[in-house]
CSV table of C-alpha atoms in Angstrom, one decimal:
chain,number,residue,atom,x,y,z
A,1,MET,CA,76.0,158.7,193.2
A,2,ASP,CA,74.2,159.9,190.4
A,3,HIS,CA,73.9,157.1,187.6
A,4,ASP,CA,72.2,159.2,185.0
A,5,THR,CA,75.1,161.4,184.6
A,6,ARG,CA,77.6,158.9,185.8
A,7,LEU,CA,79.5,161.1,188.1
A,8,LEU,CA,80.1,160.4,191.6
A,9,ASP,CA,80.1,163.7,195.0
A,10,ILE,CA,83.4,162.5,197.1
A,11,THR,CA,83.4,164.1,200.7
A,12,TRP,CA,86.8,163.5,202.5
A,13,ARG,CA,86.7,163.9,206.3
A,14,ILE,CA,89.9,164.8,207.7
A,15,ALA,CA,90.8,165.1,211.9
A,16,PRO,CA,93.9,166.1,212.4
A,17,GLY,CA,96.2,165.0,214.7
A,18,PRO,CA,97.5,166.7,217.6
A,19,ALA,CA,100.3,169.5,217.4
A,20,ALA,CA,104.0,168.1,217.6
A,21,ASP,CA,107.0,168.7,218.7
A,22,PHE,CA,110.1,166.7,216.6
A,23,ALA,CA,111.5,164.2,219.0
A,24,ARG,CA,115.6,163.8,219.2
A,25,PRO,CA,116.4,162.3,215.5
A,26,SER,CA,118.4,158.9,214.1
A,27,VAL,CA,120.7,158.3,211.7
A,28,ALA,CA,121.9,155.0,210.1
A,29,GLY,CA,124.0,154.5,206.2
A,30,THR,CA,127.3,156.9,207.9
A,31,ALA,CA,130.9,154.0,207.2
A,32,ARG,CA,133.4,156.5,208.2
A,33,THR,CA,131.2,159.4,209.6
A,34,ALA,CA,130.5,159.7,213.5
A,35,PRO,CA,126.8,159.7,213.6
A,36,ALA,CA,127.2,162.0,217.1
A,37,LEU,CA,128.3,164.4,214.4
A,38,LEU,CA,125.2,164.4,212.2
A,39,MET,CA,122.7,163.9,215.9
A,40,ARG,CA,123.6,166.9,217.1
A,41,LEU,CA,123.7,168.9,213.6
A,42,ALA,CA,119.9,167.6,213.2
A,43,ALA,CA,119.1,167.8,216.6
A,44,ARG,CA,120.2,171.9,217.4
A,45,ARG,CA,117.2,172.1,214.0
A,46,LEU,CA,114.4,170.2,215.7
A,47,GLU,CA,114.4,168.4,218.7
A,48,GLY,CA,111.3,170.0,220.6
A,49,GLU,CA,110.9,172.4,217.9
A,50,PRO,CA,107.3,172.4,216.4
A,51,TYR,CA,106.6,170.1,213.7
A,52,SER,CA,106.8,171.8,210.2
A,53,PRO,CA,107.9,170.1,206.9
A,54,GLU,CA,110.0,173.4,206.1
A,55,ARG,CA,112.2,172.9,209.1
A,56,LEU,CA,112.8,169.2,208.4
A,57,GLU,CA,114.3,170.0,205.1
A,58,ARG,CA,116.5,172.6,206.7
A,59,ALA,CA,118.1,170.3,208.3
A,60,ARG,CA,117.9,167.7,205.3
A,61,ARG,CA,120.0,170.0,203.7
A,62,ALA,CA,122.0,171.3,206.4
A,63,MET,CA,123.6,167.3,206.6
A,64,MET,CA,123.9,167.3,202.6
A,65,GLY,CA,125.6,171.0,203.3
A,66,LEU,CA,128.6,169.3,204.4
A,67,GLY,CA,129.6,168.2,201.5
A,68,ILE,CA,130.3,164.1,202.0
A,69,PHE,CA,127.0,162.3,201.3
A,70,SER,CA,125.8,161.7,197.6
A,71,PHE,CA,122.0,162.0,199.8
A,72,VAL,CA,120.5,162.4,202.9
A,73,ARG,CA,116.9,161.1,203.5
A,74,ALA,CA,114.6,162.2,206.1
A,75,GLU,CA,111.7,159.8,207.5
A,76,GLU,CA,108.6,160.7,209.4
A,77,ALA,CA,107.4,158.3,212.0
A,78,PRO,CA,103.7,156.7,211.5
A,79,ARG,CA,102.9,157.5,214.8
A,80,LEU,CA,103.8,159.8,217.7
A,81,ASP,CA,106.3,158.6,220.6
A,82,GLU,CA,105.5,157.8,224.6
A,83,ALA,CA,106.2,161.5,224.8
A,84,GLY,CA,104.1,163.0,222.3
A,85,ARG,CA,106.7,164.0,219.9
A,86,LEU,CA,107.2,163.0,216.2
A,87,PRO,CA,110.4,160.9,216.2
A,88,VAL,CA,112.0,161.3,212.2
A,89,HIS,CA,114.9,159.3,211.0
A,90,PHE,CA,117.6,160.3,208.7
A,91,GLU,CA,119.3,157.9,205.8
A,92,VAL,CA,122.9,159.0,204.2
A,93,GLN,CA,124.9,157.8,202.1
A,94,GLU,CA,128.4,158.8,202.0
A,95,ARG,CA,130.0,159.8,199.0
A,96,PRO,CA,133.9,158.7,197.5
A,97,ARG,CA,136.2,160.2,200.6
A,98,HIS,CA,138.3,161.3,197.7
A,99,ALA,CA,138.6,163.5,195.0
A,100,VAL,CA,140.8,165.2,192.2
A,101,GLY,CA,139.7,167.9,189.9
A,102,GLY,CA,141.4,170.9,187.8
A,103,ARG,CA,140.3,173.3,186.2
A,104,PHE,CA,141.8,176.1,182.9
A,105,GLY,CA,141.3,179.3,182.2
A,106,TYR,CA,143.0,182.0,178.9
A,107,GLU,CA,143.1,185.2,178.4
A,108,THR,CA,145.1,186.2,175.3
A,109,ASN,CA,146.6,189.3,177.1
A,110,TYR,CA,147.2,187.3,180.4
A,111,GLY,CA,148.2,183.5,179.1
A,112,LEU,CA,146.9,180.2,180.1
A,113,THR,CA,145.6,179.3,184.3
A,114,ALA,CA,145.7,176.1,184.6
A,115,GLY,CA,145.2,174.3,188.0
A,116,ALA,CA,144.2,170.5,189.7
A,117,TYR,CA,142.9,169.6,193.5
A,118,TRP,CA,143.1,166.5,195.7
A,119,GLU,CA,140.6,166.5,198.6
A,120,ASP,CA,140.1,163.8,201.3
A,121,ARG,CA,136.5,164.5,202.0
A,122,ASN,CA,136.2,163.2,205.0
A,123,LEU,CA,139.8,163.2,207.0
A,124,PHE,CA,139.2,162.4,210.2
A,125,GLY,CA,135.4,161.2,210.7
A,126,GLY,CA,133.5,164.4,211.7
A,127,ALA,CA,133.1,166.1,208.0
A,128,GLU,CA,136.7,168.0,207.8
A,129,ARG,CA,137.3,168.4,204.2
A,130,LEU,CA,141.1,168.8,203.6
A,131,ARG,CA,142.0,170.0,200.1
A,132,LEU,CA,145.9,170.2,198.2
A,133,GLU,CA,145.8,172.5,195.4
A,134,GLY,CA,147.9,173.9,193.0
A,135,GLU,CA,147.8,176.4,190.1
A,136,ILE,CA,150.4,178.5,187.8
A,137,ALA,CA,149.7,181.0,185.5
A,138,ARG,CA,150.6,182.8,182.8
A,139,ILE,CA,151.8,180.1,181.0
A,140,GLY,CA,153.0,180.9,177.0
A,141,GLU,CA,153.2,185.3,178.0
A,142,ALA,CA,156.3,185.7,179.9
A,143,GLY,CA,157.5,181.6,180.1
A,144,ILE,CA,157.2,178.7,182.6
A,145,GLU,CA,160.2,180.7,184.6
A,146,ASP,CA,158.6,184.0,185.1
A,147,ALA,CA,155.0,182.2,185.3
A,148,THR,CA,152.7,182.7,188.5
A,149,TYR,CA,153.0,179.8,190.8
A,150,ARG,CA,150.3,179.7,193.8
A,151,VAL,CA,149.5,176.4,196.0
A,152,PHE,CA,148.1,176.3,199.1
A,153,ALA,CA,146.6,173.0,201.4
A,154,THR,CA,142.9,174.2,203.4
A,155,LEU,CA,141.4,172.8,205.9
A,156,ARG,CA,136.8,172.3,206.1
A,157,THR,CA,135.5,171.9,210.4
A,158,PRO,CA,132.1,172.3,211.0
A,159,GLU,CA,131.0,171.7,214.1
A,160,PHE,CA,134.0,173.7,215.4
A,161,MET,CA,134.4,173.0,219.2
A,162,GLY,CA,131.2,171.9,219.0
A,163,ARG,CA,129.3,174.7,217.9
A,164,ASP,CA,127.3,176.0,214.8
A,165,LEU,CA,130.7,177.1,213.1
A,166,GLN,CA,133.0,176.2,210.5
A,167,SER,CA,136.5,176.7,210.6
A,168,VAL,CA,138.5,177.0,207.4
A,169,THR,CA,142.4,177.3,208.6
A,170,GLN,CA,144.5,177.8,205.2
A,171,PHE,CA,148.3,177.8,204.3
A,172,GLY,CA,150.1,178.6,201.1
A,173,ALA,CA,152.3,179.8,199.3
A,174,VAL,CA,152.6,182.1,196.0
A,175,ARG,CA,155.2,183.5,193.3
A,176,GLU,CA,153.6,186.1,191.2
A,177,ARG,CA,155.4,187.4,188.4
A,178,LEU,CA,152.4,190.2,187.5
A,179,TRP,CA,152.5,193.6,185.5
A,180,ALA,CA,151.9,195.1,188.6
A,181,TYR,CA,154.2,193.7,190.7
A,182,ASP,CA,156.6,190.7,192.0
A,183,ARG,CA,155.6,188.7,195.3
A,184,ASP,CA,157.2,185.2,196.9
A,185,ALA,CA,155.6,185.2,199.8
A,186,VAL,CA,153.7,182.5,202.1
A,187,LEU,CA,150.4,183.4,204.0
A,188,ALA,CA,148.6,181.8,206.6
A,189,SER,CA,144.9,182.3,207.8
A,190,LEU,CA,141.8,181.2,209.9
A,191,THR,CA,138.1,181.5,209.5
A,192,LEU,CA,135.4,181.2,211.6
A,193,GLU,CA,131.9,181.2,209.5
A,194,HIS,CA,128.8,181.2,211.1
A,195,ARG,CA,125.3,180.5,208.7
A,196,LEU,CA,122.2,182.6,210.2
A,197,SER,CA,120.3,181.5,208.0
A,198,GLU,CA,120.2,179.0,204.6
A,199,THR,CA,120.9,182.4,202.6
A,200,VAL,CA,122.9,184.8,205.2
A,201,THR,CA,126.7,183.6,206.6
A,202,LEU,CA,128.9,185.8,208.9
A,203,ALA,CA,132.6,185.1,208.6
A,204,GLY,CA,135.9,186.4,210.4
A,205,GLY,CA,139.3,185.7,211.8
A,206,PRO,CA,142.6,186.3,211.6
A,207,SER,CA,145.2,185.9,209.0
A,208,PHE,CA,149.5,186.4,208.2
A,209,GLU,CA,151.7,187.4,205.7
A,210,GLU,CA,155.7,187.8,205.3
A,211,GLY,CA,157.7,188.0,202.6
A,212,ARG,CA,158.8,190.1,199.6
A,213,ILE,CA,157.2,192.4,197.1
A,214,GLY,CA,158.5,194.6,194.4
A,215,ARG,CA,159.4,195.1,190.9
A,216,ASP,CA,161.9,194.3,188.6
A,217,GLY,CA,163.9,192.3,191.2
A,218,ASP,CA,163.9,195.2,193.2
A,219,MET,CA,161.5,192.8,196.8
A,220,GLY,CA,161.8,194.2,199.7
A,221,ALA,CA,160.3,192.4,202.8
A,222,TYR,CA,156.8,193.0,204.2
A,223,THR,CA,155.0,191.6,206.9
A,224,LEU,CA,150.7,191.6,207.6
A,225,PHE,CA,148.8,191.0,210.2
A,226,GLY,CA,144.9,191.1,209.3
A,227,VAL,CA,141.5,190.3,211.0
A,228,MET,CA,138.6,189.6,208.3
A,229,GLY,CA,135.0,190.5,209.2
A,230,GLY,CA,132.6,189.4,206.4
A,231,PHE,CA,129.0,189.4,205.3
A,232,ARG,CA,127.6,187.0,203.0
A,233,TYR,CA,123.9,187.0,201.2
A,234,ASP,CA,123.3,184.2,198.2
A,235,ASN,CA,120.0,182.9,197.3
A,236,THR,CA,120.9,181.8,193.9
A,237,THR,CA,120.7,178.1,193.3
A,238,ASN,CA,123.5,177.3,190.9
A,239,PRO,CA,127.0,178.6,191.9
A,240,LEU,CA,128.8,178.0,188.1
A,241,ASP,CA,125.0,179.3,186.5
A,242,PRO,CA,123.3,181.7,188.5
A,243,ARG,CA,119.3,183.0,186.8
A,244,GLN,CA,117.9,184.4,189.1
A,245,GLY,CA,118.5,185.5,192.7
A,246,GLN,CA,121.2,187.8,194.4
A,247,ARG,CA,124.4,188.3,196.4
A,248,PHE,CA,126.3,190.5,198.2
A,249,SER,CA,129.2,190.3,199.8
A,250,ILE,CA,131.4,193.0,201.9
A,251,SER,CA,134.9,191.8,203.8
A,252,VAL,CA,136.6,194.7,205.8
A,253,THR,CA,140.4,193.6,206.8
A,254,PRO,CA,142.1,196.0,209.1
A,255,PHE,CA,145.6,195.2,208.7
A,256,TYR,CA,149.0,196.3,210.5
A,257,SER,CA,151.9,196.0,208.7
A,258,GLY,CA,155.3,194.6,211.1
A,259,VAL,CA,157.8,196.7,208.3
A,260,ASP,CA,156.5,200.3,207.9
A,261,ARG,CA,154.4,200.2,211.2
A,262,ASN,CA,151.2,201.5,209.7
A,263,TYR,CA,147.8,200.4,209.8
A,264,PHE,CA,145.1,200.5,206.5
A,265,THR,CA,141.8,199.2,206.1
A,266,ARG,CA,140.5,197.4,203.2
A,267,ILE,CA,137.1,197.2,202.5
A,268,LEU,CA,135.6,195.4,199.6
A,269,SER,CA,131.8,195.2,198.8
A,270,ILE,CA,130.6,193.3,195.6
A,271,GLY,CA,126.9,192.6,194.6
A,272,THR,CA,125.1,190.9,191.8
A,273,SER,CA,121.3,190.3,190.7
A,274,TYR,CA,120.2,187.8,188.0
A,275,PHE,CA,116.9,187.8,186.4
A,276,ASP,CA,115.1,185.7,184.7
A,277,ILE,CA,112.9,187.2,181.8
A,278,SER,CA,112.1,184.7,179.9
A,279,GLY,CA,110.7,182.3,183.3
A,280,ASP,CA,112.6,179.8,182.3
A,281,GLY,CA,116.3,180.2,182.5
A,282,GLY,CA,116.4,180.8,178.9
A,283,SER,CA,117.0,184.8,178.7
A,284,VAL,CA,118.7,185.8,182.2
A,285,LEU,CA,120.2,189.7,182.7
A,286,ALA,CA,123.0,189.7,184.9
A,287,LEU,CA,124.2,192.8,186.7
A,288,ARG,CA,127.0,193.0,189.0
A,289,ALA,CA,129.1,196.1,190.8
A,290,ALA,CA,131.9,196.4,193.4
A,291,LEU,CA,133.2,198.8,195.6
A,292,GLY,CA,136.8,199.4,197.4
A,293,SER,CA,138.2,201.6,199.4
A,294,ALA,CA,141.7,201.2,201.7
A,295,PRO,CA,141.1,204.2,204.4
A,296,GLY,CA,143.9,204.9,206.8
A,297,ALA,CA,146.9,205.6,204.9
A,298,GLY,CA,148.3,206.4,201.5
A,299,ARG,CA,148.1,204.6,198.0
A,300,ASP,CA,152.1,204.7,198.2
A,301,ASP,CA,151.4,203.0,202.0
A,302,ILE,CA,149.5,200.3,201.7
A,303,THR,CA,151.1,197.4,200.0
A,304,LEU,CA,151.4,196.7,196.0
A,305,ASP,CA,149.6,193.3,196.4
A,306,LYS,CA,146.5,195.1,198.2
A,307,ARG,CA,146.1,198.0,196.3
A,308,PHE,CA,143.3,197.7,194.3
A,309,TYR,CA,143.5,196.7,190.5
A,310,ALA,CA,141.1,196.5,187.5
A,311,GLY,CA,140.6,195.1,183.7
A,312,GLY,CA,140.7,191.4,182.7
A,313,GLY,CA,138.4,188.6,183.1
A,314,GLY,CA,135.5,188.8,185.8
A,315,SER,CA,136.2,192.7,186.2
A,316,VAL,CA,136.2,194.6,182.7
A,317,ARG,CA,137.0,192.4,179.9
A,318,GLY,CA,139.0,193.5,176.8
A,319,TYR,CA,141.6,195.3,179.1
A,320,ILE,CA,144.9,193.4,180.2
A,321,TYR,CA,145.1,192.4,183.6
A,322,GLN,CA,145.5,195.0,186.1
A,323,SER,CA,145.6,197.4,184.0
A,324,ILE,CA,143.2,200.4,184.4
A,325,GLY,CA,144.3,203.1,186.9
A,326,PRO,CA,147.2,205.4,187.7
A,327,ARG,CA,150.6,204.2,185.6
A,328,ASP,CA,154.2,205.2,186.4
A,329,ALA,CA,156.5,207.1,183.7
A,330,ALA,CA,156.9,203.2,182.6
A,331,ASN,CA,153.3,202.6,181.6
A,332,ARG,CA,152.8,200.3,184.3
A,333,PRO,CA,149.7,200.2,186.5
A,334,LEU,CA,150.6,201.5,190.0
A,335,GLY,CA,147.2,200.5,191.7
A,336,GLY,CA,144.8,202.7,193.8
A,337,ALA,CA,142.8,203.4,197.3
A,338,SER,CA,139.7,202.3,195.9
A,339,LEU,CA,137.8,201.0,193.3
A,340,VAL,CA,134.3,201.2,190.8
A,341,GLU,CA,133.4,198.1,189.2
A,342,THR,CA,129.9,197.5,187.0
A,343,SER,CA,129.2,195.0,184.5
A,344,VAL,CA,125.7,194.4,182.5
A,345,GLU,CA,125.3,191.0,180.9
A,346,TRP,CA,122.5,189.7,178.4
A,347,ARG,CA,122.6,185.7,178.3
A,348,GLN,CA,120.8,184.6,176.1
A,349,ARG,CA,120.5,180.3,175.5
A,350,VAL,CA,120.2,179.2,171.5
A,351,THR,CA,119.8,176.0,171.5
A,352,ARG,CA,119.5,173.4,173.9
A,353,SER,CA,123.3,173.4,174.0
A,354,PHE,CA,124.4,176.9,173.3
A,355,GLY,CA,124.7,180.5,174.2
A,356,ILE,CA,125.3,183.8,173.5
A,357,ALA,CA,126.1,186.7,175.5
A,358,ALA,CA,126.2,190.5,175.3
A,359,PHE,CA,128.3,192.2,178.0
A,360,LEU,CA,129.2,196.0,179.0
A,361,ASP,CA,131.8,196.2,181.4
A,362,ALA,CA,133.2,198.8,182.9
A,363,GLY,CA,135.7,200.1,186.3
A,364,SER,CA,138.2,202.6,187.6
A,365,VAL,CA,140.5,203.2,190.1
A,366,GLY,CA,141.2,206.1,192.5
A,367,GLU,CA,144.6,207.5,194.2
A,368,GLU,CA,142.4,208.2,196.9
A,369,ALA,CA,140.5,205.8,199.4
A,370,LYS,CA,137.2,207.8,198.1
A,371,PRO,CA,136.1,206.0,195.0
A,372,ASP,CA,136.4,207.5,191.9
A,373,PHE,CA,133.1,207.5,189.3
A,374,GLY,CA,134.3,209.7,187.2
A,375,ALA,CA,137.1,207.8,185.3
A,376,LEU,CA,135.3,204.9,184.3
A,377,ARG,CA,137.0,202.8,181.3
A,378,ALA,CA,134.6,200.8,179.8
A,379,GLY,CA,134.5,197.5,177.5
A,380,THR,CA,132.1,195.3,175.9
A,381,GLY,CA,131.9,191.9,173.5
A,382,LEU,CA,130.4,189.0,173.2
A,383,GLY,CA,130.4,185.7,174.3
A,384,LEU,CA,129.5,182.3,172.9
A,385,ARG,CA,128.3,179.1,175.7
A,386,TYR,CA,128.6,175.8,175.6
A,387,LEU,CA,126.2,174.6,178.2
A,388,THR,CA,126.6,171.2,180.4
A,389,ALA,CA,125.2,169.2,183.2
A,390,ILE,CA,126.9,171.7,185.5
A,391,GLY,CA,127.8,174.4,183.7
A,392,PRO,CA,128.8,176.5,180.7
A,393,LEU,CA,132.0,176.5,179.5
A,394,ARG,CA,132.3,180.0,178.6
A,395,PHE,CA,134.3,181.8,175.5
A,396,ASP,CA,134.0,185.6,175.1
A,397,VAL,CA,136.2,188.2,173.1
A,398,GLY,CA,136.0,192.2,175.0
A,399,LEU,CA,136.7,195.0,173.2
A,400,PRO,CA,137.9,198.4,174.9
A,401,LEU,CA,136.3,201.4,173.9
A,402,ASP,CA,138.9,203.4,175.6
A,403,ARG,CA,142.4,202.4,175.4
A,404,GLN,CA,145.4,203.5,176.7
A,405,LYS,CA,149.0,203.3,175.9
A,406,ASP,CA,150.3,200.4,175.1
A,407,ASP,CA,146.6,198.6,175.4
A,408,PRO,CA,145.5,195.6,172.6
A,409,SER,CA,142.5,195.9,170.6
A,410,PHE,CA,140.7,193.0,171.9
A,411,ALA,CA,141.1,190.4,174.2
A,412,ILE,CA,139.8,187.0,174.4
A,413,TYR,CA,138.5,184.9,177.5
A,414,ILE,CA,138.0,181.2,178.4
A,415,GLY,CA,137.0,179.5,180.9
A,416,PHE,CA,134.5,177.2,182.9
A,417,GLY,CA,131.1,179.2,184.6
A,418,GLN,CA,129.4,182.4,183.9
A,419,ALA,CA,131.9,185.2,184.2
A,420,PHE,CA,130.0,186.6,187.7
């Protein structure tokens, strides 16, 4: 120590401890959840692995990802056990078992959409999540009697068959009255999801649909069997208001029609990128692109609801839902065997609670399976965002730049969360 300058020199002497692997973790704080489930989930990621703070945090986030805990805290033991391994203890707190919620949206040329759900977050004590939900759409456009109804029951089961898989079992019924087609059907599917990492997920499984589909009351029976395979990458942090990162997904579903005895495959890939230009989330450039193709059958052999359509919120704003692409003699959309969509949106925060957006969307639907890039129809517009703690309330006005017959001069969209 230098008394004249009042400065003190300090030397730190660090003696690192021995390298250690994780011991089998312990868990406390569960009320309904089976501790064995959490022990297995954490042990798979930690036990016998070399000590790493990042590995410990990934195990903690895997528990939080079950969706049934309000917090998960990891505590390392102050010393190694007799085998020279590091014990870790997880303390958890369960969220309320039941939850209810709702959502809404509005388009001037489509009407009001409203939905509600009820969820049991821990049905049998194994973090199974059962959700019952219903939706009614096109309210006010064609009256309640011609509205679109959807009801679904979805059961998510983690650690399916004791493995690092999540099963998603879904049953549902739909009554759709759309501009392009009418459909009454029951649906069932089983999807297995496996997370290769925190950003990469593989999924696949069978599906079944049966019902009637057609136009203007001329409904024909149809039965579809499908097997879906999918890949998803997502390194964004906020699903309702992403400000940085990328998302990419591709799904490939071969279908067999039990009525027509024909096959076709539906392929859809969607990619989005978000660039935080200002570095604080105040100025964000958002990009989106989608490509779809249905090889294996002619367009007219593809079931009406499995054809590709474009137009409307989440697609090309300013146009009527499903309106872009080939049309019949009555000027109604026929759908297509391919899809191209692209969007550019600038999102600017103005105050702490409000933001604005400017966007340009474009899309095309082709009669052949090869995507048609030469028939793009574009829409542009401005939007207002009210920024809440969980996501933005969105108000967009879209203008079609390549109007067809009966297309409106503008469209208004109201919803929760960003358009993409």
